[in-house]
């Protein structure tokens, strides 16, 4: 038993090395609890259970929230002649977040609970590519939302007076452009993704548990990291700039906004602006936590698997929580949900009376 424990500990040490001497990245283990010589099975089971329940709750809550938002907007689309640009963007954001949760959190949760050999090589390529695109669209669409809202509430000028009426016609072309951009940036993911292999994990390999991403050499890893990080920070910077402009406008014209808050149109714009700023702050908080953990992982020789799991958890929090901010602040979505609940309630009451 002791020799087995030592073997597991030795394997763990090898699988957790990051930036060891001449290597940029070796491997990040997905295992949270390890069978150490003085650790009982009860402690290991407790740790795995806590991690599994955390990922399960995050996944279930996120999938439920984003699905409700998509169904609400589908109902709105069927009953209204057209959606506003902000509504179209929020709908696309919910789709991107749902895509992220299905391709990252679902297999992660299944792996935590001990399910192995979930995907073969083609399956890993599809899932990892889908996850990369979903994650990229989440930041890009959030940035697009803040920019559109900043333009919407900005004071009318010579240029904006021509741009504002054209916003609805620009939404779909920008969606297509963002999809093409991120499909191009993430195109390397399918070539480097594979099902987990038995034996020693090679250098420059990300061990996601359900799949491996093998960059093969330092150059491939650096190029991929620079492309992804450069895109993320560029869109986050634009997001911060547009959201700061929104806050500046709301602060500068606070008295005028209070004075015209009785007007439905201006009041709706103000509420939408506050929702956008809230979503941006939420994204920046989790984006910051994600990157702080990532930088920490790059600066230590041994990374605890708990730290790696924390990064996965926090990087998916925005996708899980953002739909509930949309539901709570968007009157259209809230009204559709309330109508659906009230419509189903008489059916439930009738069924219960028949059962009695």
Tab-separated table of C-alpha atoms in Angstrom:
chain	number	residue	atom	x	y	z
A	1	UNK	CA	0.000	0.000	0.000
A	2	UNK	CA	2.791	2.412	0.872
A	3	UNK	CA	4.620	1.684	-2.374
A	4	UNK	CA	1.429	2.317	-4.335
A	5	UNK	CA	0.953	5.638	-2.562
A	6	UNK	CA	4.536	6.617	-3.345
A	7	UNK	CA	3.949	5.714	-6.983
A	8	UNK	CA	0.879	7.972	-7.124
A	9	UNK	CA	2.760	10.796	-5.428
A	10	UNK	CA	5.656	10.433	-7.853
A	11	UNK	CA	3.260	10.485	-10.822
A	12	UNK	CA	1.511	13.547	-9.392
A	13	UNK	CA	4.757	15.446	-9.008
A	14	UNK	CA	5.654	14.710	-12.609
A	15	UNK	CA	2.217	15.753	-13.895
A	16	UNK	CA	2.113	19.059	-12.072
A	17	UNK	CA	5.399	20.558	-13.200
A	18	UNK	CA	5.020	23.884	-14.982
A	19	UNK	CA	7.777	25.918	-16.610
A	20	UNK	CA	10.409	23.514	-15.365
A	21	UNK	CA	13.846	24.781	-16.373
A	22	UNK	CA	13.911	24.821	-20.206
A	23	UNK	CA	10.222	24.027	-20.734
A	24	UNK	CA	7.462	26.585	-20.942
A	25	UNK	CA	4.689	24.154	-20.043
A	26	UNK	CA	4.634	20.518	-19.100
A	27	UNK	CA	1.257	19.525	-17.744
A	28	UNK	CA	-1.607	20.588	-15.512
A	29	UNK	CA	-3.208	17.696	-13.722
A	30	UNK	CA	-7.001	17.570	-13.468
A	31	UNK	CA	-6.974	15.436	-10.328
A	32	UNK	CA	-7.913	17.336	-7.165
A	33	UNK	CA	-7.293	14.824	-4.401
A	34	UNK	CA	-4.331	12.494	-4.321
A	35	UNK	CA	-3.812	9.254	-2.428
A	36	UNK	CA	-0.952	10.387	-0.183
A	37	UNK	CA	0.558	8.006	2.378
A	38	UNK	CA	-1.139	9.688	5.359
A	39	UNK	CA	-4.422	10.564	3.644
A	40	UNK	CA	-7.424	8.327	4.149
A	41	UNK	CA	-9.984	7.401	1.556
A	42	UNK	CA	-12.595	9.447	3.419
A	43	UNK	CA	-10.670	12.692	2.922
A	44	UNK	CA	-10.085	11.932	-0.732
A	45	UNK	CA	-13.775	11.135	-1.306
A	46	UNK	CA	-14.818	14.331	0.470
A	47	UNK	CA	-12.552	16.489	-1.700
A	48	UNK	CA	-13.722	14.837	-4.921
A	49	UNK	CA	-17.345	15.191	-3.807
A	50	UNK	CA	-16.968	18.908	-3.040
A	51	UNK	CA	-15.286	19.544	-6.369
A	52	UNK	CA	-17.805	17.437	-8.259
A	53	UNK	CA	-20.822	19.086	-6.637
A	54	UNK	CA	-19.348	22.552	-7.296
A	55	UNK	CA	-18.859	21.860	-11.003
A	56	UNK	CA	-22.248	20.125	-11.225
A	57	UNK	CA	-24.096	23.074	-9.664
A	58	UNK	CA	-22.241	25.580	-11.821
A	59	UNK	CA	-23.033	23.596	-14.966
A	60	UNK	CA	-26.693	23.008	-14.130
A	61	UNK	CA	-27.335	26.607	-13.073
A	62	UNK	CA	-25.587	27.999	-16.150
A	63	UNK	CA	-27.299	25.709	-18.663
A	64	UNK	CA	-30.707	26.394	-17.103
A	65	UNK	CA	-30.252	30.186	-17.076
A	66	UNK	CA	-28.932	30.489	-20.633
A	67	UNK	CA	-31.584	28.117	-21.982
A	68	UNK	CA	-34.348	30.174	-20.336
A	69	UNK	CA	-32.937	33.382	-21.868
A	70	UNK	CA	-32.785	31.781	-25.338
A	71	UNK	CA	-36.338	30.438	-25.061
A	72	UNK	CA	-37.600	33.817	-23.870
A	73	UNK	CA	-36.011	35.602	-26.813
A	74	UNK	CA	-37.338	32.937	-29.199
A	75	UNK	CA	-40.825	33.695	-27.906
A	76	UNK	CA	-40.221	37.454	-28.203
A	77	UNK	CA	-38.972	36.991	-31.773
A	78	UNK	CA	-42.176	35.128	-32.685
A	79	UNK	CA	-44.452	37.825	-31.267
A	80	UNK	CA	-42.569	41.024	-32.160
A	81	UNK	CA	-41.710	42.250	-35.672
A	82	UNK	CA	-38.006	42.668	-34.855
A	83	UNK	CA	-35.577	42.589	-31.979
A	84	UNK	CA	-33.612	45.600	-30.830
A	85	UNK	CA	-29.827	45.417	-31.353
A	86	UNK	CA	-29.233	45.005	-27.603
A	87	UNK	CA	-31.737	42.127	-27.463
A	88	UNK	CA	-30.069	40.387	-30.409
A	89	UNK	CA	-26.675	40.740	-28.745
A	90	UNK	CA	-27.937	39.430	-25.383
A	91	UNK	CA	-29.496	36.450	-27.155
A	92	UNK	CA	-26.200	35.705	-28.903
A	93	UNK	CA	-24.332	36.088	-25.614
A	94	UNK	CA	-26.590	33.469	-24.006
A	95	UNK	CA	-25.913	31.126	-26.931
A	96	UNK	CA	-22.139	31.604	-26.640
A	97	UNK	CA	-22.247	30.990	-22.885
A	98	UNK	CA	-24.369	27.869	-23.360
A	99	UNK	CA	-21.885	26.630	-25.950
A	100	UNK	CA	-19.024	27.200	-23.485
A	101	UNK	CA	-20.781	25.338	-20.662
A	102	UNK	CA	-21.705	22.343	-22.823
A	103	UNK	CA	-18.207	21.902	-24.232
A	104	UNK	CA	-16.159	22.621	-21.085
A	105	UNK	CA	-18.133	22.238	-17.875
A	106	UNK	CA	-20.180	19.170	-18.832
A	107	UNK	CA	-17.164	16.954	-19.705
A	108	UNK	CA	-15.223	18.450	-16.773
A	109	UNK	CA	-18.015	17.484	-14.375
A	110	UNK	CA	-18.241	13.963	-15.805
A	111	UNK	CA	-14.477	13.559	-15.464
A	112	UNK	CA	-14.540	14.725	-11.836
A	113	UNK	CA	-17.037	11.992	-10.999
A	114	UNK	CA	-14.701	9.352	-12.410
A	115	UNK	CA	-16.028	8.810	-15.940
A	116	UNK	CA	-13.162	7.951	-18.264
A	117	UNK	CA	-12.691	7.607	-22.002
A	118	UNK	CA	-15.476	10.104	-22.693
A	119	UNK	CA	-14.173	11.190	-26.091
A	120	UNK	CA	-12.028	9.799	-28.863
A	121	UNK	CA	-9.659	11.929	-30.943
A	122	UNK	CA	-12.313	13.393	-33.306
A	123	UNK	CA	-14.598	14.051	-30.339
A	124	UNK	CA	-11.842	15.927	-28.512
A	125	UNK	CA	-11.117	18.024	-31.575
A	126	UNK	CA	-14.778	19.038	-31.916
A	127	UNK	CA	-15.277	19.720	-28.187
A	128	UNK	CA	-12.071	21.712	-27.701
A	129	UNK	CA	-12.701	23.732	-30.869
A	130	UNK	CA	-16.267	24.421	-29.752
A	131	UNK	CA	-15.081	25.464	-26.301
A	132	UNK	CA	-12.438	27.824	-27.673
A	133	UNK	CA	-14.975	29.476	-29.992
A	134	UNK	CA	-17.607	29.706	-27.249
A	135	UNK	CA	-15.151	31.285	-24.815
A	136	UNK	CA	-13.942	33.725	-27.471
A	137	UNK	CA	-17.475	34.713	-28.477
A	138	UNK	CA	-18.367	35.314	-24.835
A	139	UNK	CA	-15.763	38.071	-24.477
A	140	UNK	CA	-16.299	39.451	-27.993
A	141	UNK	CA	-20.098	39.650	-27.719
A	142	UNK	CA	-19.880	41.240	-24.268
A	143	UNK	CA	-17.534	43.835	-25.754
A	144	UNK	CA	-19.912	44.342	-28.690
A	145	UNK	CA	-22.778	44.836	-26.229
A	146	UNK	CA	-20.925	47.574	-24.333
A	147	UNK	CA	-19.864	49.364	-27.533
A	148	UNK	CA	-23.386	49.307	-28.983
A	149	UNK	CA	-24.858	50.601	-25.744
A	150	UNK	CA	-22.263	53.373	-25.528
A	151	UNK	CA	-23.159	54.483	-29.054
A	152	UNK	CA	-26.880	54.265	-28.260
A	153	UNK	CA	-26.803	56.587	-25.248
A	154	UNK	CA	-24.064	58.910	-26.554
A	155	UNK	CA	-25.154	62.486	-27.352
A	156	UNK	CA	-26.122	62.909	-30.986
A	157	UNK	CA	-23.423	64.412	-33.182
A	158	UNK	CA	-22.672	64.685	-36.911
A	159	UNK	CA	-21.201	61.176	-37.102
A	160	UNK	CA	-23.366	59.442	-34.508
A	161	UNK	CA	-26.541	60.836	-36.093
A	162	UNK	CA	-25.727	58.725	-39.158
A	163	UNK	CA	-24.400	55.727	-37.195
A	164	UNK	CA	-27.256	55.255	-34.728
A	165	UNK	CA	-29.951	54.483	-37.339
A	166	UNK	CA	-27.590	51.979	-38.968
A	167	UNK	CA	-26.932	49.975	-35.764
A	168	UNK	CA	-29.673	47.344	-36.343
A	169	UNK	CA	-28.322	46.560	-39.812
A	170	UNK	CA	-24.770	46.164	-38.460
A	171	UNK	CA	-25.547	43.484	-35.859
A	172	UNK	CA	-25.632	40.430	-38.142
A	173	UNK	CA	-22.528	41.394	-40.193
A	174	UNK	CA	-20.578	41.915	-36.947
A	175	UNK	CA	-21.774	38.524	-35.673
A	176	UNK	CA	-20.486	36.895	-38.871
A	177	UNK	CA	-17.196	38.777	-38.571
A	178	UNK	CA	-16.696	37.692	-34.947
A	179	UNK	CA	-17.410	34.067	-35.821
A	180	UNK	CA	-14.938	34.115	-38.713
A	181	UNK	CA	-12.298	35.915	-36.624
A	182	UNK	CA	-12.475	33.464	-33.750
A	183	UNK	CA	-12.751	30.390	-35.958
A	184	UNK	CA	-9.503	31.539	-37.558
A	185	UNK	CA	-7.723	32.288	-34.278
A	186	UNK	CA	-8.839	28.978	-32.747
A	187	UNK	CA	-8.158	26.876	-35.850
A	188	UNK	CA	-5.054	25.353	-34.249
A	189	UNK	CA	-7.096	23.735	-31.451
A	190	UNK	CA	-8.332	20.730	-33.489
A	191	UNK	CA	-4.797	19.931	-34.669
A	192	UNK	CA	-3.395	19.829	-31.119
A	193	UNK	CA	-6.346	18.095	-29.376
A	194	UNK	CA	-6.500	14.358	-28.738
A	195	UNK	CA	-7.970	11.792	-26.401
A	196	UNK	CA	-5.947	11.072	-23.224
A	197	UNK	CA	-3.072	8.642	-23.709
A	198	UNK	CA	-1.691	6.124	-21.241
A	199	UNK	CA	1.814	6.642	-19.961
A	200	UNK	CA	3.888	9.777	-19.474
A	201	UNK	CA	2.299	13.005	-20.620
A	202	UNK	CA	4.634	14.761	-23.078
A	203	UNK	CA	5.970	18.265	-22.640
A	204	UNK	CA	3.907	21.302	-23.646
A	205	UNK	CA	0.671	19.388	-23.046
A	206	UNK	CA	-2.438	20.691	-21.295
A	207	UNK	CA	-4.133	17.838	-19.464
A	208	UNK	CA	-7.833	18.742	-19.311
A	209	UNK	CA	-8.799	15.366	-17.904
A	210	UNK	CA	-11.184	14.407	-20.697
A	211	UNK	CA	-8.778	15.537	-23.445
A	212	UNK	CA	-5.145	16.462	-23.983
A	213	UNK	CA	-3.960	19.533	-25.889
A	214	UNK	CA	-0.428	18.786	-27.095
A	215	UNK	CA	1.352	21.864	-28.465
A	216	UNK	CA	4.384	19.699	-29.355
A	217	UNK	CA	6.944	22.499	-29.019
A	218	UNK	CA	7.533	25.807	-27.304
A	219	UNK	CA	6.976	27.883	-30.469
A	220	UNK	CA	3.488	26.470	-31.061
A	221	UNK	CA	2.564	27.062	-27.433
A	222	UNK	CA	3.820	30.662	-27.458
A	223	UNK	CA	2.121	31.532	-30.769
A	224	UNK	CA	-1.170	30.086	-29.579
A	225	UNK	CA	-0.921	31.876	-26.228
A	226	UNK	CA	-0.037	35.224	-27.800
A	227	UNK	CA	-2.922	35.013	-30.304
A	228	UNK	CA	-5.531	34.088	-27.703
A	229	UNK	CA	-4.261	36.464	-25.023
A	230	UNK	CA	-3.872	39.328	-27.477
A	231	UNK	CA	-7.459	38.917	-28.658
A	232	UNK	CA	-8.824	38.684	-25.114
A	233	UNK	CA	-6.979	41.731	-23.797
A	234	UNK	CA	-7.848	43.793	-26.890
A	235	UNK	CA	-11.573	43.145	-26.494
A	236	UNK	CA	-11.428	43.603	-22.721
A	237	UNK	CA	-9.674	46.945	-23.186
A	238	UNK	CA	-12.358	48.058	-25.642
A	239	UNK	CA	-14.998	46.787	-23.247
A	240	UNK	CA	-13.517	48.756	-20.349
A	241	UNK	CA	-13.241	51.901	-22.448
A	242	UNK	CA	-16.836	51.814	-23.686
A	243	UNK	CA	-18.201	50.935	-20.236
A	244	UNK	CA	-16.206	53.780	-18.662
A	245	UNK	CA	-17.715	56.102	-21.255
A	246	UNK	CA	-21.199	54.848	-20.330
A	247	UNK	CA	-20.532	55.486	-16.651
A	248	UNK	CA	-19.167	58.927	-17.448
A	249	UNK	CA	-22.302	59.819	-19.405
A	250	UNK	CA	-24.595	58.514	-16.673
A	251	UNK	CA	-22.681	60.470	-14.038
A	252	UNK	CA	-22.373	63.670	-16.071
A	253	UNK	CA	-26.047	63.768	-16.957
A	254	UNK	CA	-27.459	62.256	-13.788
A	255	UNK	CA	-29.782	65.175	-13.166
A	256	UNK	CA	-31.072	65.158	-16.737
A	257	UNK	CA	-31.526	61.378	-16.599
A	258	UNK	CA	-33.612	61.713	-13.432
A	259	UNK	CA	-35.620	64.445	-15.048
A	260	UNK	CA	-36.465	62.407	-18.138
A	261	UNK	CA	-36.732	59.024	-16.425
A	262	UNK	CA	-40.485	59.221	-16.834
A	263	UNK	CA	-40.000	58.955	-20.558
A	264	UNK	CA	-40.239	55.306	-21.522
A	265	UNK	CA	-37.626	55.400	-24.259
A	266	UNK	CA	-34.923	57.201	-22.284
A	267	UNK	CA	-35.677	55.185	-19.157
A	268	UNK	CA	-35.287	51.950	-21.109
A	269	UNK	CA	-31.929	53.129	-22.477
A	270	UNK	CA	-30.719	53.953	-18.969
A	271	UNK	CA	-31.777	50.575	-17.596
A	272	UNK	CA	-30.103	48.834	-20.529
A	273	UNK	CA	-26.921	50.839	-19.958
A	274	UNK	CA	-26.820	49.833	-16.291
A	275	UNK	CA	-27.362	46.188	-17.251
A	276	UNK	CA	-24.505	46.356	-19.739
A	277	UNK	CA	-22.151	47.938	-17.212
A	278	UNK	CA	-23.082	45.257	-14.669
A	279	UNK	CA	-22.347	42.478	-17.164
A	280	UNK	CA	-19.021	44.077	-18.090
A	281	UNK	CA	-17.990	44.430	-14.444
A	282	UNK	CA	-18.978	40.806	-13.844
A	283	UNK	CA	-16.896	39.662	-16.801
A	284	UNK	CA	-13.871	41.750	-15.840
A	285	UNK	CA	-13.949	40.402	-12.267
A	286	UNK	CA	-13.865	36.768	-13.376
A	287	UNK	CA	-11.489	37.521	-16.247
A	288	UNK	CA	-9.157	39.134	-13.712
A	289	UNK	CA	-9.354	36.167	-11.327
A	290	UNK	CA	-8.748	33.773	-14.225
A	291	UNK	CA	-5.634	35.625	-15.376
A	292	UNK	CA	-4.269	36.170	-11.863
A	293	UNK	CA	-4.421	32.414	-11.301
A	294	UNK	CA	-2.883	31.790	-14.735
A	295	UNK	CA	0.013	34.174	-14.045
A	296	UNK	CA	0.549	32.499	-10.678
A	297	UNK	CA	0.651	29.105	-12.411
A	298	UNK	CA	3.351	30.389	-14.747
A	299	UNK	CA	5.532	31.690	-11.925
A	300	UNK	CA	5.769	28.571	-9.746
A	301	UNK	CA	7.586	25.349	-10.409
A	302	UNK	CA	4.821	23.140	-9.000
A	303	UNK	CA	1.149	23.936	-9.427
A	304	UNK	CA	-1.379	22.451	-7.057
A	305	UNK	CA	-4.166	20.693	-8.970
A	306	UNK	CA	-6.621	22.541	-6.733
A	307	UNK	CA	-5.339	25.813	-8.203
A	308	UNK	CA	-5.818	24.484	-11.743
A	309	UNK	CA	-9.380	23.429	-10.903
A	310	UNK	CA	-10.081	26.851	-9.378
A	311	UNK	CA	-9.060	28.481	-12.652
A	312	UNK	CA	-11.463	26.278	-14.610
A	313	UNK	CA	-14.261	27.060	-12.145
A	314	UNK	CA	-13.791	30.838	-12.101
A	315	UNK	CA	-13.326	31.061	-15.869
A	316	UNK	CA	-16.810	29.542	-16.286
A	317	UNK	CA	-18.569	31.625	-13.626
A	318	UNK	CA	-19.470	34.438	-16.028
A	319	UNK	CA	-21.223	32.010	-18.375
A	320	UNK	CA	-23.215	30.608	-15.434
A	321	UNK	CA	-24.182	33.863	-13.698
A	322	UNK	CA	-24.689	36.356	-16.547
A	323	UNK	CA	-28.082	34.982	-17.706
A	324	UNK	CA	-29.574	35.694	-14.275
A	325	UNK	CA	-28.480	39.329	-14.502
A	326	UNK	CA	-30.153	39.469	-17.912
A	327	UNK	CA	-33.361	37.911	-16.537
A	328	UNK	CA	-33.487	40.210	-13.517
A	329	UNK	CA	-32.840	43.439	-15.450
A	330	UNK	CA	-34.491	42.856	-18.836
A	331	UNK	CA	-38.236	43.536	-18.660
A	332	UNK	CA	-38.988	41.715	-21.918
A	333	UNK	CA	-37.322	38.505	-20.785
A	334	UNK	CA	-38.800	38.729	-17.295
A	335	UNK	CA	-42.293	39.330	-18.708
A	336	UNK	CA	-42.068	36.272	-20.969
A	337	UNK	CA	-40.929	34.066	-18.092
A	338	UNK	CA	-43.735	35.319	-15.837
A	339	UNK	CA	-46.294	34.744	-18.596
A	340	UNK	CA	-45.001	31.218	-19.179
A	341	UNK	CA	-45.199	30.409	-15.452
A	342	UNK	CA	-48.709	31.867	-15.125
A	343	UNK	CA	-49.839	30.001	-18.248
A	344	UNK	CA	-48.616	26.674	-16.874
A	345	UNK	CA	-49.937	27.241	-13.357
A	346	UNK	CA	-53.641	26.563	-14.202
A	347	UNK	CA	-52.637	23.345	-15.893
A	348	UNK	CA	-50.761	22.241	-12.770
A	349	UNK	CA	-53.701	23.174	-10.533
A	350	UNK	CA	-56.108	21.246	-12.776
A	351	UNK	CA	-53.878	18.203	-12.730
A	352	UNK	CA	-53.590	18.315	-8.936
A	353	UNK	CA	-57.392	18.615	-8.538
A	354	UNK	CA	-57.924	15.634	-10.870
A	355	UNK	CA	-55.441	13.583	-8.855
A	356	UNK	CA	-57.364	14.350	-5.695
